[in-house]
Coordinates of C-alpha atoms and ligand atoms in Angstrom, one line a residue:
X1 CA 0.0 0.0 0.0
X2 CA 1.5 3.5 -1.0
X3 CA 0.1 6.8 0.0
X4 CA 0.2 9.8 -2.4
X5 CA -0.8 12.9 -0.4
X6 CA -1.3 16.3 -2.0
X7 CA -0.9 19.4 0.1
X8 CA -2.3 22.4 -1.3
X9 CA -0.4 24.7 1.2
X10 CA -2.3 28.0 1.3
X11 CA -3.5 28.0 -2.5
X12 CA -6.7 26.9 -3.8
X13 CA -10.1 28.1 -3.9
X14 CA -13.9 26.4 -4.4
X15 CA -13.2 26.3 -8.4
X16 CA -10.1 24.3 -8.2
X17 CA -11.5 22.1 -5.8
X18 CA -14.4 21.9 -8.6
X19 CA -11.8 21.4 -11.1
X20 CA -10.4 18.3 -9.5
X21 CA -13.5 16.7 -8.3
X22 CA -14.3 16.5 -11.9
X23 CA -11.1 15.1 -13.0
X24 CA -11.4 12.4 -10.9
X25 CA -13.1 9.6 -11.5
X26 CA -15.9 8.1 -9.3
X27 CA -14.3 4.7 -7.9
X28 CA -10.5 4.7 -6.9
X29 CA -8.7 2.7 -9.9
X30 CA -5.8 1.6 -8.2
X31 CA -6.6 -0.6 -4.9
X32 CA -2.9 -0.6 -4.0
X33 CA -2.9 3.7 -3.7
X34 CA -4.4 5.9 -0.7
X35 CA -4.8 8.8 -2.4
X36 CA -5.4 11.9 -0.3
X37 CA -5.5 16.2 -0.2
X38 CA -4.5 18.3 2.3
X39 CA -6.5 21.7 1.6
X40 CA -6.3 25.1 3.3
X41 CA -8.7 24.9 6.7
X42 CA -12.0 27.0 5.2
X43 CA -12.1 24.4 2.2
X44 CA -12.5 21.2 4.4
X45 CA -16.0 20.5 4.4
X46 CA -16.3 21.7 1.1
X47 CA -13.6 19.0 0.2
X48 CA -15.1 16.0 1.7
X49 CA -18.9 17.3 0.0
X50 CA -17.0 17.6 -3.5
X51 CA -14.7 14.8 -3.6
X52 CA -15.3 11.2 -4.4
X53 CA -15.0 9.5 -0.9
X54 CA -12.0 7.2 -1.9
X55 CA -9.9 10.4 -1.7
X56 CA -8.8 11.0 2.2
X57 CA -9.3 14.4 2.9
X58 CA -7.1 15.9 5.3
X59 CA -5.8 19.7 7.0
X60 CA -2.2 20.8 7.4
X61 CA -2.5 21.5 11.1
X62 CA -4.0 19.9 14.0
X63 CA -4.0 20.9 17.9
X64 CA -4.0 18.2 20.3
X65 CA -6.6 19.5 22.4
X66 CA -9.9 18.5 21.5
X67 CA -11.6 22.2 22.5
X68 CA -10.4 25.0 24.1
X69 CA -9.2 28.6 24.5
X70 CA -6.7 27.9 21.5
X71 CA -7.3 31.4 19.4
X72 CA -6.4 30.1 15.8
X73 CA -6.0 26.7 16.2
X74 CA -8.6 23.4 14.8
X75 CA -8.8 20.8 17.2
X76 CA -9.1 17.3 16.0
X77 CA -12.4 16.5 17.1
X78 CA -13.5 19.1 14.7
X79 CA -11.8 18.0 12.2
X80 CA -13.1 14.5 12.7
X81 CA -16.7 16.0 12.5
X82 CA -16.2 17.8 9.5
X83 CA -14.7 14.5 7.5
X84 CA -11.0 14.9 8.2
X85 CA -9.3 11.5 7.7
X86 CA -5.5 13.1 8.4
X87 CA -3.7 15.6 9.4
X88 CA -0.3 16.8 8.7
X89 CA 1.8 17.5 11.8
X90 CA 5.1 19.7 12.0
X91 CA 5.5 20.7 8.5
X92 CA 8.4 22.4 7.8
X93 CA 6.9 25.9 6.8
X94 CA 5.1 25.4 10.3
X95 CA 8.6 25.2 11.8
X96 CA 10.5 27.5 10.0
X97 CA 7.9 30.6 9.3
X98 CA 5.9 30.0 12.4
X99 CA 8.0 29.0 15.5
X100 CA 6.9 25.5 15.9
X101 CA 9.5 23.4 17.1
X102 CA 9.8 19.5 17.5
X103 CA 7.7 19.5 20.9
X104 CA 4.7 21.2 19.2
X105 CA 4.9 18.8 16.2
X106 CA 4.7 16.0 18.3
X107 CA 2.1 17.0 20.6
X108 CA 0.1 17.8 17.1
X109 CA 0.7 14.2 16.1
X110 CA -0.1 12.8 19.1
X111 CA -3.2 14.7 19.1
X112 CA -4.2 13.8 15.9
X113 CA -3.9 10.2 16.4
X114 CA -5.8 10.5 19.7
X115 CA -8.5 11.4 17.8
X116 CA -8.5 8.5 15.5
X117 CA -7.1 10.6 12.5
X118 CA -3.7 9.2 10.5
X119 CA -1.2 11.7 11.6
X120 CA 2.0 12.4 9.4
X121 CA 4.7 13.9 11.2
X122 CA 7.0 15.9 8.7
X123 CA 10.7 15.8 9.1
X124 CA 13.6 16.9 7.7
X125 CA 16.5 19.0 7.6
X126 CA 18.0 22.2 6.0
X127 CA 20.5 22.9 3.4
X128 CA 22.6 24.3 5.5
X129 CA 22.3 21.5 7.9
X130 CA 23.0 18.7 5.2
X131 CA 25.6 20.3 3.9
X132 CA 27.2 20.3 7.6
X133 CA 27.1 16.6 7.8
X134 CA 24.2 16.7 10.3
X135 CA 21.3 15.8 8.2
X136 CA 20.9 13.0 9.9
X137 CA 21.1 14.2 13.3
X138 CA 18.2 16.5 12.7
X139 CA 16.3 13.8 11.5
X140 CA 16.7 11.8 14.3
X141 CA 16.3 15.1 17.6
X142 CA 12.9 15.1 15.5
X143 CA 11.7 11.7 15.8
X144 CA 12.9 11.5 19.6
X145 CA 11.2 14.4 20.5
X146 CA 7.9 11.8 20.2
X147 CA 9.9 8.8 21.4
X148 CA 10.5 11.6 24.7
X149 CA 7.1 12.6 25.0
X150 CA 5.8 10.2 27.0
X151 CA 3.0 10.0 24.7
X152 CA 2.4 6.3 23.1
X153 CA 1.9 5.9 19.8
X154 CA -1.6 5.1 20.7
X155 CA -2.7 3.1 17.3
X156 CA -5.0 1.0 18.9
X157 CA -8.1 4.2 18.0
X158 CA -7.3 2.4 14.4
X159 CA -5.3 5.6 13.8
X160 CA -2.0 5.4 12.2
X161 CA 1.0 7.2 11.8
X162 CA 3.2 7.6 8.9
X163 CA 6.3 9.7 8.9
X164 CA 7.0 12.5 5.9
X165 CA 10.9 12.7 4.9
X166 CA 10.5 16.4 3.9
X167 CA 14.4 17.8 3.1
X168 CA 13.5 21.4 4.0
X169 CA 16.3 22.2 0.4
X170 CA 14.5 20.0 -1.8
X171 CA 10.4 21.6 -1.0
X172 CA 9.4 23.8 -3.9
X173 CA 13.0 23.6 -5.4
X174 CA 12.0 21.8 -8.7
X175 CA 14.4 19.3 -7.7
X176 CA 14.1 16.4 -5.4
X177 CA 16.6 14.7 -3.1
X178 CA 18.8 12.1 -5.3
X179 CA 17.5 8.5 -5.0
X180 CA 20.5 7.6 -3.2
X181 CA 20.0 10.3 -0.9
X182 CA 16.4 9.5 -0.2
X183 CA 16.8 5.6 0.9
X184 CA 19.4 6.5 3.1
X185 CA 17.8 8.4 5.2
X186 CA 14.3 6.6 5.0
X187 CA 17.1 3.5 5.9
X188 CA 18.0 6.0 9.2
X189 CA 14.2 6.7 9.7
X190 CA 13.2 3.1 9.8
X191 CA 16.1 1.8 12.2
X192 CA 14.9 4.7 14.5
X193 CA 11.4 4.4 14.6
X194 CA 12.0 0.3 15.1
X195 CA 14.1 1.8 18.5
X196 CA 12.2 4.5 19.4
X197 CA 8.4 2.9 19.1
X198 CA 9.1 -0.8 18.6
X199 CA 8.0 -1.1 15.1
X200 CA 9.0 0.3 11.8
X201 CA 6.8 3.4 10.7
X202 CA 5.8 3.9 7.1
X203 CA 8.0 6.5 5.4
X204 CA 6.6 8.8 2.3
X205 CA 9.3 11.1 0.4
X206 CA 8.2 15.0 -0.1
X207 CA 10.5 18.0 -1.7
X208 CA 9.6 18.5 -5.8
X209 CA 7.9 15.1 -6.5
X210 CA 6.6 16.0 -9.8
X211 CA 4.9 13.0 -12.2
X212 CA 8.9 12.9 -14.2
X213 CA 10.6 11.8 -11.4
X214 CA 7.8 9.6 -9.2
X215 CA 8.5 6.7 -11.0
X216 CA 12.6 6.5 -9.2
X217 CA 11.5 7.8 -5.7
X218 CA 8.7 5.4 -6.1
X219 CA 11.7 2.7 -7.4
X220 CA 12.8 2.5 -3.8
X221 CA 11.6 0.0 -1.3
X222 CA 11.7 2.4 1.5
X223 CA 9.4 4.8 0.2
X224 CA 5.8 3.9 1.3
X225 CA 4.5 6.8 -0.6
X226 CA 4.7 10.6 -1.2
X227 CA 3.6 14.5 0.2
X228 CA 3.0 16.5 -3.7
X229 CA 3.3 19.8 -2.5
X230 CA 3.3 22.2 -6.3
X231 CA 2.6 19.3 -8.4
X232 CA -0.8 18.8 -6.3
X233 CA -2.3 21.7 -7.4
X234 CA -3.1 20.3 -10.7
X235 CA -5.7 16.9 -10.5
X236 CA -3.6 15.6 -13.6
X237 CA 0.2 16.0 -11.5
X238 CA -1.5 14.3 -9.0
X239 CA -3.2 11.5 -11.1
X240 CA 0.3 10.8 -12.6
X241 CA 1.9 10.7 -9.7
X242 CA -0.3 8.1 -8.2
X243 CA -0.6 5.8 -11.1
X244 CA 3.3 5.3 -10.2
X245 CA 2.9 4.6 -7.2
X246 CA 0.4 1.9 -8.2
X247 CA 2.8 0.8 -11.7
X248 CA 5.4 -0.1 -9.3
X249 CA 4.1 -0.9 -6.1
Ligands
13P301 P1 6.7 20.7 -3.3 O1 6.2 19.4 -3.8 O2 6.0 21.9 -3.9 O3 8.2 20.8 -3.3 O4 6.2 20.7 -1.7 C1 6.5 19.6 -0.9 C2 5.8 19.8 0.4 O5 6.2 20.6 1.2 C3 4.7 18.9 0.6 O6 4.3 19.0 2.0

Protein backbone atom coordinates (compact mmCIF):
# COMPACT_ATOMS: atom_id res chain seq x y z
CA UNK A 1 0.00 0.00 0.00
CA UNK A 2 1.52 3.50 -1.02
CA UNK A 3 0.10 6.81 -0.03
CA UNK A 4 0.22 9.84 -2.35
CA UNK A 5 -0.83 12.85 -0.39
CA UNK A 6 -1.35 16.26 -1.99
CA UNK A 7 -0.90 19.43 0.09
CA UNK A 8 -2.31 22.36 -1.30
CA UNK A 9 -0.35 24.74 1.25
CA UNK A 10 -2.27 28.01 1.27
CA UNK A 11 -3.54 28.00 -2.50
CA UNK A 12 -6.67 26.85 -3.75
CA UNK A 13 -10.11 28.08 -3.90
CA UNK A 14 -13.94 26.39 -4.44
CA UNK A 15 -13.20 26.26 -8.39
CA UNK A 16 -10.12 24.29 -8.24
CA UNK A 17 -11.49 22.09 -5.81
CA UNK A 18 -14.38 21.90 -8.57
CA UNK A 19 -11.76 21.42 -11.07
CA UNK A 20 -10.37 18.34 -9.47
CA UNK A 21 -13.54 16.67 -8.27
CA UNK A 22 -14.34 16.50 -11.92
CA UNK A 23 -11.05 15.09 -12.98
CA UNK A 24 -11.37 12.43 -10.91
CA UNK A 25 -13.14 9.60 -11.52
CA UNK A 26 -15.89 8.06 -9.27
CA UNK A 27 -14.29 4.65 -7.90
CA UNK A 28 -10.54 4.69 -6.92
CA UNK A 29 -8.74 2.69 -9.92
CA UNK A 30 -5.78 1.63 -8.24
CA UNK A 31 -6.59 -0.65 -4.86
CA UNK A 32 -2.91 -0.55 -4.02
CA UNK A 33 -2.93 3.73 -3.68
CA UNK A 34 -4.37 5.92 -0.74
CA UNK A 35 -4.80 8.76 -2.39
CA UNK A 36 -5.43 11.92 -0.27
CA UNK A 37 -5.54 16.19 -0.21
CA UNK A 38 -4.49 18.31 2.34
CA UNK A 39 -6.54 21.66 1.64
CA UNK A 40 -6.31 25.11 3.32
CA UNK A 41 -8.74 24.89 6.73
CA UNK A 42 -11.95 26.97 5.24
CA UNK A 43 -12.13 24.37 2.18
CA UNK A 44 -12.49 21.20 4.39
CA UNK A 45 -15.95 20.46 4.39
CA UNK A 46 -16.27 21.72 1.11
CA UNK A 47 -13.56 18.98 0.17
CA UNK A 48 -15.15 15.98 1.70
CA UNK A 49 -18.87 17.25 0.00
CA UNK A 50 -16.97 17.59 -3.46
CA UNK A 51 -14.71 14.84 -3.64
CA UNK A 52 -15.29 11.24 -4.39
CA UNK A 53 -14.96 9.47 -0.91
CA UNK A 54 -12.03 7.20 -1.92
CA UNK A 55 -9.91 10.41 -1.72
CA UNK A 56 -8.84 11.04 2.17
CA UNK A 57 -9.26 14.39 2.90
CA UNK A 58 -7.08 15.94 5.30
CA UNK A 59 -5.76 19.66 7.05
CA UNK A 60 -2.22 20.78 7.40
CA UNK A 61 -2.52 21.47 11.08
CA UNK A 62 -4.02 19.95 14.02
CA UNK A 63 -4.03 20.94 17.94
CA UNK A 64 -3.97 18.18 20.33
CA UNK A 65 -6.56 19.48 22.43
CA UNK A 66 -9.93 18.55 21.52
CA UNK A 67 -11.62 22.19 22.48
CA UNK A 68 -10.38 25.03 24.08
CA UNK A 69 -9.17 28.61 24.52
CA UNK A 70 -6.73 27.95 21.52
CA UNK A 71 -7.33 31.38 19.36
CA UNK A 72 -6.41 30.07 15.83
CA UNK A 73 -5.97 26.71 16.17
CA UNK A 74 -8.58 23.40 14.81
CA UNK A 75 -8.80 20.77 17.20
CA UNK A 76 -9.10 17.34 15.95
CA UNK A 77 -12.43 16.48 17.12
CA UNK A 78 -13.48 19.10 14.69
CA UNK A 79 -11.79 17.98 12.24
CA UNK A 80 -13.10 14.51 12.67
CA UNK A 81 -16.71 16.04 12.46
CA UNK A 82 -16.21 17.82 9.47
CA UNK A 83 -14.71 14.55 7.51
CA UNK A 84 -10.98 14.91 8.16
CA UNK A 85 -9.30 11.51 7.72
CA UNK A 86 -5.47 13.08 8.37
CA UNK A 87 -3.71 15.57 9.45
CA UNK A 88 -0.27 16.80 8.69
CA UNK A 89 1.77 17.51 11.81
CA UNK A 90 5.09 19.65 12.03
CA UNK A 91 5.46 20.67 8.51
CA UNK A 92 8.44 22.36 7.83
CA UNK A 93 6.91 25.94 6.79
CA UNK A 94 5.07 25.40 10.26
CA UNK A 95 8.61 25.16 11.84
CA UNK A 96 10.46 27.45 9.95
CA UNK A 97 7.87 30.59 9.34
CA UNK A 98 5.94 30.02 12.44
CA UNK A 99 7.95 28.99 15.47
CA UNK A 100 6.86 25.54 15.89
CA UNK A 101 9.50 23.44 17.12
CA UNK A 102 9.83 19.53 17.53
CA UNK A 103 7.70 19.48 20.85
CA UNK A 104 4.72 21.22 19.25
CA UNK A 105 4.89 18.77 16.18
CA UNK A 106 4.74 16.01 18.26
CA UNK A 107 2.06 16.99 20.65
CA UNK A 108 0.11 17.77 17.09
CA UNK A 109 0.68 14.19 16.10
CA UNK A 110 -0.08 12.80 19.09
CA UNK A 111 -3.18 14.69 19.13
CA UNK A 112 -4.20 13.79 15.88
CA UNK A 113 -3.87 10.18 16.39
CA UNK A 114 -5.80 10.51 19.66
CA UNK A 115 -8.54 11.44 17.85
CA UNK A 116 -8.48 8.53 15.47
CA UNK A 117 -7.06 10.60 12.54
CA UNK A 118 -3.74 9.20 10.49
CA UNK A 119 -1.21 11.72 11.62
CA UNK A 120 1.98 12.37 9.43
CA UNK A 121 4.73 13.86 11.24
CA UNK A 122 6.97 15.91 8.73
CA UNK A 123 10.73 15.78 9.13
CA UNK A 124 13.62 16.86 7.72
CA UNK A 125 16.52 18.99 7.63
CA UNK A 126 17.96 22.20 6.01
CA UNK A 127 20.54 22.89 3.41
CA UNK A 128 22.60 24.26 5.48
CA UNK A 129 22.34 21.48 7.87
CA UNK A 130 22.95 18.71 5.19
CA UNK A 131 25.62 20.31 3.88
CA UNK A 132 27.24 20.34 7.62
CA UNK A 133 27.11 16.61 7.83
CA UNK A 134 24.20 16.71 10.30
CA UNK A 135 21.31 15.80 8.20
CA UNK A 136 20.89 12.96 9.90
CA UNK A 137 21.05 14.15 13.33
CA UNK A 138 18.17 16.53 12.74
CA UNK A 139 16.32 13.78 11.52
CA UNK A 140 16.70 11.79 14.28
CA UNK A 141 16.33 15.11 17.57
CA UNK A 142 12.88 15.08 15.51
CA UNK A 143 11.70 11.66 15.82
CA UNK A 144 12.85 11.46 19.62
CA UNK A 145 11.21 14.35 20.52
CA UNK A 146 7.87 11.82 20.24
CA UNK A 147 9.93 8.77 21.35
CA UNK A 148 10.47 11.59 24.73
CA UNK A 149 7.11 12.58 25.02
CA UNK A 150 5.76 10.16 27.03
CA UNK A 151 3.00 10.04 24.70
CA UNK A 152 2.36 6.34 23.14
CA UNK A 153 1.86 5.93 19.78
CA UNK A 154 -1.58 5.08 20.66
CA UNK A 155 -2.74 3.12 17.34
CA UNK A 156 -4.98 1.02 18.87
CA UNK A 157 -8.08 4.16 17.98
CA UNK A 158 -7.35 2.43 14.39
CA UNK A 159 -5.27 5.56 13.80
CA UNK A 160 -2.02 5.39 12.24
CA UNK A 161 0.96 7.23 11.85
CA UNK A 162 3.20 7.58 8.91
CA UNK A 163 6.27 9.65 8.93
CA UNK A 164 7.00 12.48 5.92
CA UNK A 165 10.89 12.68 4.91
CA UNK A 166 10.47 16.43 3.90
CA UNK A 167 14.41 17.83 3.09
CA UNK A 168 13.53 21.40 4.00
CA UNK A 169 16.28 22.23 0.40
CA UNK A 170 14.51 20.03 -1.76
CA UNK A 171 10.44 21.60 -0.98
CA UNK A 172 9.39 23.75 -3.92
CA UNK A 173 13.04 23.64 -5.36
CA UNK A 174 11.98 21.81 -8.71
CA UNK A 175 14.43 19.35 -7.68
CA UNK A 176 14.09 16.42 -5.41
CA UNK A 177 16.58 14.75 -3.05
CA UNK A 178 18.82 12.09 -5.29
CA UNK A 179 17.46 8.53 -4.96
CA UNK A 180 20.52 7.57 -3.18
CA UNK A 181 19.96 10.25 -0.93
CA UNK A 182 16.42 9.51 -0.24
CA UNK A 183 16.85 5.61 0.86
CA UNK A 184 19.40 6.49 3.09
CA UNK A 185 17.82 8.37 5.23
CA UNK A 186 14.31 6.62 4.95
CA UNK A 187 17.11 3.47 5.93
CA UNK A 188 18.03 6.00 9.24
CA UNK A 189 14.16 6.67 9.72
CA UNK A 190 13.22 3.11 9.78
CA UNK A 191 16.06 1.82 12.24
CA UNK A 192 14.85 4.73 14.49
CA UNK A 193 11.36 4.38 14.61
CA UNK A 194 12.05 0.34 15.11
CA UNK A 195 14.12 1.78 18.52
CA UNK A 196 12.16 4.47 19.40
CA UNK A 197 8.40 2.89 19.10
CA UNK A 198 9.14 -0.82 18.60
CA UNK A 199 7.95 -1.07 15.11
CA UNK A 200 9.01 0.32 11.84
CA UNK A 201 6.76 3.37 10.69
CA UNK A 202 5.76 3.89 7.13
CA UNK A 203 7.97 6.49 5.36
CA UNK A 204 6.64 8.76 2.29
CA UNK A 205 9.30 11.15 0.41
CA UNK A 206 8.25 15.02 -0.11
CA UNK A 207 10.48 17.95 -1.70
CA UNK A 208 9.57 18.46 -5.78
CA UNK A 209 7.92 15.07 -6.47
CA UNK A 210 6.55 15.95 -9.80
CA UNK A 211 4.88 12.99 -12.21
CA UNK A 212 8.94 12.93 -14.19
CA UNK A 213 10.60 11.78 -11.42
CA UNK A 214 7.78 9.56 -9.16
CA UNK A 215 8.50 6.68 -10.96
CA UNK A 216 12.58 6.49 -9.23
CA UNK A 217 11.47 7.78 -5.69
CA UNK A 218 8.66 5.36 -6.07
CA UNK A 219 11.73 2.70 -7.36
CA UNK A 220 12.83 2.48 -3.77
CA UNK A 221 11.62 0.01 -1.32
CA UNK A 222 11.75 2.39 1.52
CA UNK A 223 9.41 4.82 0.16
CA UNK A 224 5.79 3.87 1.30
CA UNK A 225 4.47 6.81 -0.59
CA UNK A 226 4.68 10.60 -1.25
CA UNK A 227 3.59 14.45 0.19
CA UNK A 228 3.01 16.47 -3.66
CA UNK A 229 3.26 19.84 -2.54
CA UNK A 230 3.31 22.16 -6.30
CA UNK A 231 2.59 19.27 -8.36
CA UNK A 232 -0.78 18.79 -6.33
CA UNK A 233 -2.31 21.74 -7.39
CA UNK A 234 -3.07 20.28 -10.67
CA UNK A 235 -5.67 16.92 -10.49
CA UNK A 236 -3.65 15.55 -13.61
CA UNK A 237 0.18 16.04 -11.54
CA UNK A 238 -1.49 14.29 -9.03
CA UNK A 239 -3.20 11.49 -11.12
CA UNK A 240 0.26 10.80 -12.63
CA UNK A 241 1.93 10.69 -9.71
CA UNK A 242 -0.33 8.14 -8.22
CA UNK A 243 -0.59 5.80 -11.12
CA UNK A 244 3.35 5.34 -10.24
CA UNK A 245 2.94 4.57 -7.16
CA UNK A 246 0.39 1.89 -8.24
CA UNK A 247 2.82 0.80 -11.71
CA UNK A 248 5.37 -0.14 -9.28
CA UNK A 249 4.09 -0.87 -6.09
P1 LIG B 1 6.69 20.69 -3.29
O1 LIG B 1 6.18 19.36 -3.85
O2 LIG B 1 6.01 21.87 -3.90
O3 LIG B 1 8.16 20.75 -3.29
O4 LIG B 1 6.22 20.71 -1.73
C1 LIG B 1 6.50 19.62 -0.93
C2 LIG B 1 5.81 19.80 0.37
O5 LIG B 1 6.18 20.63 1.18
C3 LIG B 1 4.66 18.93 0.64
O6 LIG B 1 4.26 19.00 1.97
Amino acid sequence: MRHVIGNWKMNGGEALLREFASGLPGECPWPDVRLGLAVPAPLLGAAVRMLPDWVRVGAQNVHWEEAGAFTGEISPALLREVGCRFAIAGHSERRALFGEDDAAAVRRLSGALRSGLTGILCVGESRREREAGRAEDVVERQLRGLADAGEPLDLETGAEALIAYEPVWAIGSGEAARPDQIAAMHEHIGRLSLRFFGTVLPVLYGGSVSGDNAAEIFALNSAAGALVGSASLDVRGLINIASEASRIA
